[in-house]
Coordinates of C-alpha atoms in Angstrom, one line a residue:
M149 CA 239.1 174.1 -41.0
G150 CA 239.7 178.2 -40.6
Y151 CA 236.3 178.6 -39.8
I152 CA 236.4 176.5 -37.1
F153 CA 240.1 177.8 -36.1
F154 CA 238.0 181.5 -35.8
F155 CA 234.7 180.3 -33.8
A156 CA 237.3 178.6 -31.1
L157 CA 239.1 181.5 -30.4
V158 CA 236.1 183.9 -30.7
V159 CA 234.5 181.0 -28.1
A160 CA 237.4 181.4 -25.6
M161 CA 237.9 185.5 -25.9
L162 CA 234.5 185.5 -25.3
I163 CA 234.8 182.9 -22.5
L164 CA 237.9 185.4 -21.1
F165 CA 235.4 188.1 -21.1
Y166 CA 233.2 186.6 -19.3
R167 CA 234.9 185.6 -16.7
W168 CA 236.5 189.0 -16.3
A169 CA 233.9 190.8 -16.2
T170 CA 232.0 188.7 -13.6
R171 CA 235.4 188.3 -11.6
K172 CA 234.0 190.2 -9.1
G173 CA 230.6 188.9 -8.3
R174 CA 232.2 185.2 -8.4
R175 CA 234.7 186.4 -5.6
R176 CA 232.2 188.8 -3.6
K177 CA 230.0 185.3 -3.7
K178 CA 233.4 183.1 -2.7
V179 CA 233.0 185.7 0.8
L180 CA 230.0 185.9 1.6
A181 CA 229.6 182.2 1.6
Q182 CA 232.7 181.6 4.3
E183 CA 231.4 182.4 7.9
F184 CA 232.0 185.3 9.8
P185 CA 235.4 185.2 11.6
V186 CA 233.8 184.4 15.6
E187 CA 236.8 186.7 16.4
W188 CA 235.9 189.2 15.2
R189 CA 232.3 189.2 15.9
K190 CA 233.9 189.0 19.8
I191 CA 235.4 192.6 18.8
L192 CA 232.3 193.5 17.5
R193 CA 230.6 193.5 20.1
D194 CA 233.0 194.6 23.2
R195 CA 234.0 197.4 21.3
V196 CA 231.1 198.8 18.3
G197 CA 228.0 200.3 19.8
F198 CA 226.9 200.6 16.7
Y199 CA 226.1 196.8 16.3
H200 CA 224.9 196.4 19.6
T201 CA 221.9 198.9 18.0
L202 CA 221.0 196.3 15.6
N203 CA 218.2 193.6 15.6
E204 CA 219.7 190.4 14.3
E205 CA 218.9 190.4 10.8
N206 CA 221.3 193.4 10.7
Q207 CA 224.1 192.8 12.7
A208 CA 224.3 189.7 9.9
R209 CA 223.8 192.2 7.2
F210 CA 226.7 194.6 9.4
E211 CA 229.5 191.4 9.8
K212 CA 228.7 190.3 6.4
M213 CA 229.2 194.8 4.7
V214 CA 232.7 194.2 7.1
Q215 CA 233.4 191.2 6.0
L216 CA 233.3 192.0 2.3
F217 CA 235.1 195.6 2.9
L218 CA 237.8 193.8 4.8
S219 CA 238.5 191.5 1.9
E220 CA 238.4 194.4 -0.9
K221 CA 240.4 197.0 1.0
R222 CA 243.6 196.5 1.8
I223 CA 245.1 198.4 5.4
T224 CA 248.6 199.3 6.0
G225 CA 250.6 199.8 9.5
I226 CA 253.0 202.4 9.5
E227 CA 255.0 201.6 12.0
T228 CA 252.6 200.3 14.2
E229 CA 250.7 196.4 14.0
V230 CA 247.4 196.3 12.2
D231 CA 245.7 192.8 13.8
D232 CA 242.3 192.1 14.2
T233 CA 241.1 194.4 16.5
T234 CA 242.0 197.5 14.3
K235 CA 240.9 196.0 10.9
V236 CA 237.6 195.6 12.9
L237 CA 237.2 199.0 14.1
V238 CA 238.4 200.4 10.7
A239 CA 236.0 198.3 8.9
S240 CA 232.9 199.2 10.7
S241 CA 234.8 203.4 10.8
A242 CA 233.4 202.3 6.7
I243 CA 230.0 200.7 7.3
I244 CA 228.6 203.0 9.9
P245 CA 227.7 205.4 7.6
I246 CA 226.9 203.3 4.4
F247 CA 224.3 201.4 6.8
G248 CA 221.2 202.4 5.8
F249 CA 222.5 202.8 1.5
K250 CA 221.9 199.7 -1.0
D251 CA 225.1 198.2 -2.4
W252 CA 227.6 201.1 -1.3
E253 CA 230.9 201.1 -2.1
Y254 CA 233.9 202.7 -1.4
R255 CA 235.1 202.6 -5.6
N256 CA 237.9 206.0 -4.5
L257 CA 239.2 204.7 -1.7
G258 CA 243.2 203.3 -2.5
E259 CA 243.9 202.4 1.1
V260 CA 243.7 202.3 4.4
F261 CA 246.7 203.6 6.5
V262 CA 247.0 203.5 10.2
F263 CA 249.8 205.5 12.4
P264 CA 251.2 204.9 15.9
G265 CA 249.6 208.4 16.6
S266 CA 249.0 211.7 16.0
L267 CA 250.2 212.4 12.1
H268 CA 251.8 216.3 12.8
R269 CA 250.9 219.5 14.8
F270 CA 249.7 222.4 13.6
K271 CA 251.5 224.6 14.8
Q272 CA 251.8 229.5 14.6
E273 CA 254.1 231.2 14.1
D274 CA 255.6 231.9 17.7
G275 CA 255.5 227.9 17.5
E276 CA 253.5 226.5 19.9
A277 CA 251.0 223.1 18.9
V278 CA 248.2 224.7 18.7
S279 CA 246.5 220.8 17.0
E280 CA 247.3 217.5 16.5
V281 CA 246.1 215.3 13.2
L282 CA 244.3 212.0 14.1
G283 CA 242.9 211.5 10.8
K284 CA 242.7 212.8 6.7
V285 CA 241.6 211.8 3.6
N286 CA 244.8 212.5 1.0
P287 CA 244.1 212.8 -2.5
F288 CA 245.8 210.8 -5.4
Q289 CA 245.8 210.6 -9.3
N290 CA 242.2 208.9 -9.7
D291 CA 242.8 206.8 -5.8
H292 CA 241.9 209.0 -2.0
Y293 CA 243.8 207.1 1.2
V294 CA 242.8 207.0 4.5
T295 CA 244.8 208.2 7.5
L296 CA 244.2 206.6 10.7
S297 CA 245.8 207.4 13.9
K298 CA 245.3 204.0 16.0
P299 CA 244.5 205.6 19.9
A300 CA 242.0 208.0 18.2
L301 CA 240.7 204.9 16.1
E302 CA 240.3 202.6 19.7
Q303 CA 239.4 205.4 21.4
G304 CA 236.1 207.2 19.0
F305 CA 235.0 203.7 19.9
N306 CA 235.4 203.0 23.9
D307 CA 233.3 206.9 24.3
M308 CA 229.6 207.0 22.8
K309 CA 228.9 210.0 24.8
D310 CA 232.3 212.7 23.5
R311 CA 230.1 212.4 19.8
K312 CA 233.7 212.2 18.3
N313 CA 234.7 209.6 16.4
V314 CA 237.4 209.9 13.6
G315 CA 236.7 206.7 12.2
V316 CA 233.6 207.5 10.9
H317 CA 234.7 211.4 10.9
E318 CA 236.8 210.3 7.7
F319 CA 234.8 208.2 5.9
A320 CA 232.0 211.5 5.8
H321 CA 235.0 212.5 4.3
M322 CA 234.7 210.0 1.8
L323 CA 231.1 210.2 1.3
D324 CA 231.0 213.8 0.6
Q325 CA 233.6 213.1 -2.1
A326 CA 231.3 210.0 -3.4
D327 CA 229.9 213.7 -6.3
G328 CA 233.7 214.8 -6.8
E329 CA 234.6 216.7 -4.6
I330 CA 235.2 217.2 -0.5
D331 CA 233.3 220.5 0.0
G332 CA 230.4 219.3 2.8
I333 CA 227.6 219.3 0.3
P334 CA 227.6 215.3 -0.2
K335 CA 225.5 215.8 -3.5
A336 CA 225.2 212.0 -4.9
Y337 CA 223.4 211.2 -1.7
L338 CA 221.7 214.5 -1.3
P339 CA 217.9 214.8 -2.7
D340 CA 218.3 217.7 -4.9
D341 CA 215.4 219.4 -3.7
L342 CA 217.0 219.3 -0.2
V343 CA 220.9 221.2 -1.4
R344 CA 219.5 224.6 -0.9
P345 CA 218.5 223.5 2.8
W346 CA 221.6 221.9 3.6
Q347 CA 223.8 224.6 2.6
D348 CA 221.6 227.3 4.3
L349 CA 221.5 225.3 7.1
M350 CA 225.1 224.2 7.6
Y351 CA 226.3 228.1 6.9
R352 CA 223.5 228.7 9.9
K353 CA 225.1 226.7 12.5
I354 CA 228.9 227.2 11.2
K355 CA 228.0 230.6 12.7
S356 CA 226.3 229.8 15.8
I357 CA 229.7 227.6 16.2
N358 CA 232.1 230.5 15.9
K359 CA 229.6 233.1 18.0
G360 CA 230.1 230.2 20.4
N361 CA 226.5 229.1 20.8
S362 CA 226.0 226.2 20.0
D363 CA 227.2 222.5 21.8
I364 CA 228.3 221.0 17.9
N365 CA 232.3 220.9 18.0
P366 CA 234.0 224.2 17.2
Y367 CA 236.2 222.0 14.7
G368 CA 233.0 221.8 12.5
A369 CA 233.6 225.6 12.3
T370 CA 236.5 225.2 10.4
N371 CA 235.2 224.9 7.1
E372 CA 232.1 222.2 5.2
A373 CA 234.4 220.0 4.5
E374 CA 234.8 219.8 8.6
F375 CA 231.0 220.8 10.1
F376 CA 229.7 217.5 7.5
A377 CA 231.9 214.8 9.3
V378 CA 231.8 216.1 12.4
V379 CA 228.3 216.4 12.5
T380 CA 228.6 213.8 11.3
E381 CA 230.3 212.7 14.9
Y382 CA 227.2 213.7 16.2
F383 CA 224.4 212.0 14.3
F384 CA 226.1 208.7 15.4
E385 CA 227.4 209.0 18.3
K386 CA 224.6 211.3 20.1
P387 CA 221.8 211.0 17.9
G388 CA 218.6 211.4 20.3
Q389 CA 220.6 214.5 21.8
L390 CA 221.3 215.9 18.4
A391 CA 217.6 215.5 17.6
E392 CA 216.3 217.2 20.8
K393 CA 219.2 219.8 19.9
H394 CA 218.8 220.3 16.3
P395 CA 216.4 218.5 14.9
Q396 CA 216.5 220.4 12.1
L397 CA 220.3 219.2 11.1
Y398 CA 219.0 216.3 12.7
E399 CA 216.2 215.3 10.2
L400 CA 218.2 216.7 7.1
L401 CA 221.1 213.9 7.9
T402 CA 218.7 210.7 8.6
K403 CA 217.3 212.1 4.7
I404 CA 221.7 212.0 3.6
F405 CA 222.5 208.3 5.8
H406 CA 219.0 207.0 5.8
Q407 CA 219.1 206.6 9.3
N408 CA 217.1 207.2 12.4
P409 CA 219.3 206.1 14.8
K410 CA 217.9 207.8 17.7
R411 CA 214.9 205.5 17.9
K412 CA 218.0 202.1 18.1
F413 CA 220.5 203.8 20.7
R414 CA 218.9 203.8 24.0
L415 CA 220.6 201.3 25.1
D416 CA 224.2 201.6 28.0
F417 CA 226.8 201.0 25.9
G418 CA 228.7 200.7 29.1
S419 CA 227.5 197.8 30.7
L420 CA 227.6 196.5 27.1
L421 CA 230.8 197.4 25.8
N422 CA 234.2 195.6 27.0
P423 CA 236.9 198.2 25.3
Y424 CA 239.6 197.2 27.2
G425 CA 239.8 193.0 26.2
K426 CA 238.5 191.0 28.5
K427 CA 238.9 187.0 27.0
L428 CA 235.7 185.2 25.8
G429 CA 236.2 182.4 29.1
R430 CA 235.6 179.0 28.0
N431 CA 232.3 178.5 30.0
E432 CA 231.0 181.6 27.9
P433 CA 228.0 181.8 25.8
C434 CA 230.2 180.6 22.4
P435 CA 229.5 184.5 19.9
C436 CA 228.4 183.1 16.8
G437 CA 225.2 182.1 18.3
S438 CA 224.8 179.0 18.5
G439 CA 223.6 178.2 22.3
E440 CA 226.6 176.6 23.6
K441 CA 229.4 177.1 25.5
Y442 CA 232.0 178.4 23.9
K443 CA 234.4 175.2 24.5
N444 CA 232.0 173.5 23.2
C445 CA 231.9 175.3 19.7
C446 CA 233.5 177.5 18.3
M447 CA 236.5 176.9 20.6
R448 CA 237.2 173.1 19.3
K449 CA 236.6 173.9 16.0
K450 CA 239.8 176.7 16.1
S451 CA 242.1 173.9 18.2
A452 CA 240.8 171.5 15.3
A453 CA 241.9 174.2 12.4

């Protein structure tokens, strides 16, 4: 009788361990089985230029990556509302840099905090404000917390020509941190034989910025970490211009991100994007891609829910 009890106990413990070990995969499978919300797809189409550069298959993959990110990472508003637009733009900021990687996870991302304005200002000794912080990565124990200005987050997606996107900038820091340090050298996904060429090029470019001989955002000369984040913004906002003016830098970034965006960014984003939110009309094509009018498709499903 004792052997039977012991055997049953071992089996029960094995089952519990199996369920614990596979809980993440089972939960992800459940998330991926859900339909992508039609409201989120409209936000992607209205606000995220990168989404428009993808073919139908990769748009679906981008949506699933957004879905997983939002199911696993907490986004908290500090004295501001976190609505669907904020959530989808934060998730898009995180997905764009890693879209070329297979099975990438922000394992050390603890939480994303969204503020209603800038975080604070740096001041000179005479008290004159010289710049403001629109985003930040804060390390705490084993996790890192991303803090974003909500207006800056939205503005980063409204203008695809200014080479600035604070969301992408801060998640570039998170990628930089994957090897344990935010130091501008993304060793976790840069081949060993390219680490030295990257360092040499980075220091030459920083020197050019300081001399006023570069179109790269001067903030990139602050330190190595900021250089990497700034050129990541440039890479995903104006890849054609970056490739033309800084071909060696562009080539190394394609190897870092496993993406070659200049091939896909020949679009008129001004006509494609609708950042200020014209509502979806009843008779417009449904964003789910069914070919039906919105009133006959997802609008009906939403009303029945």
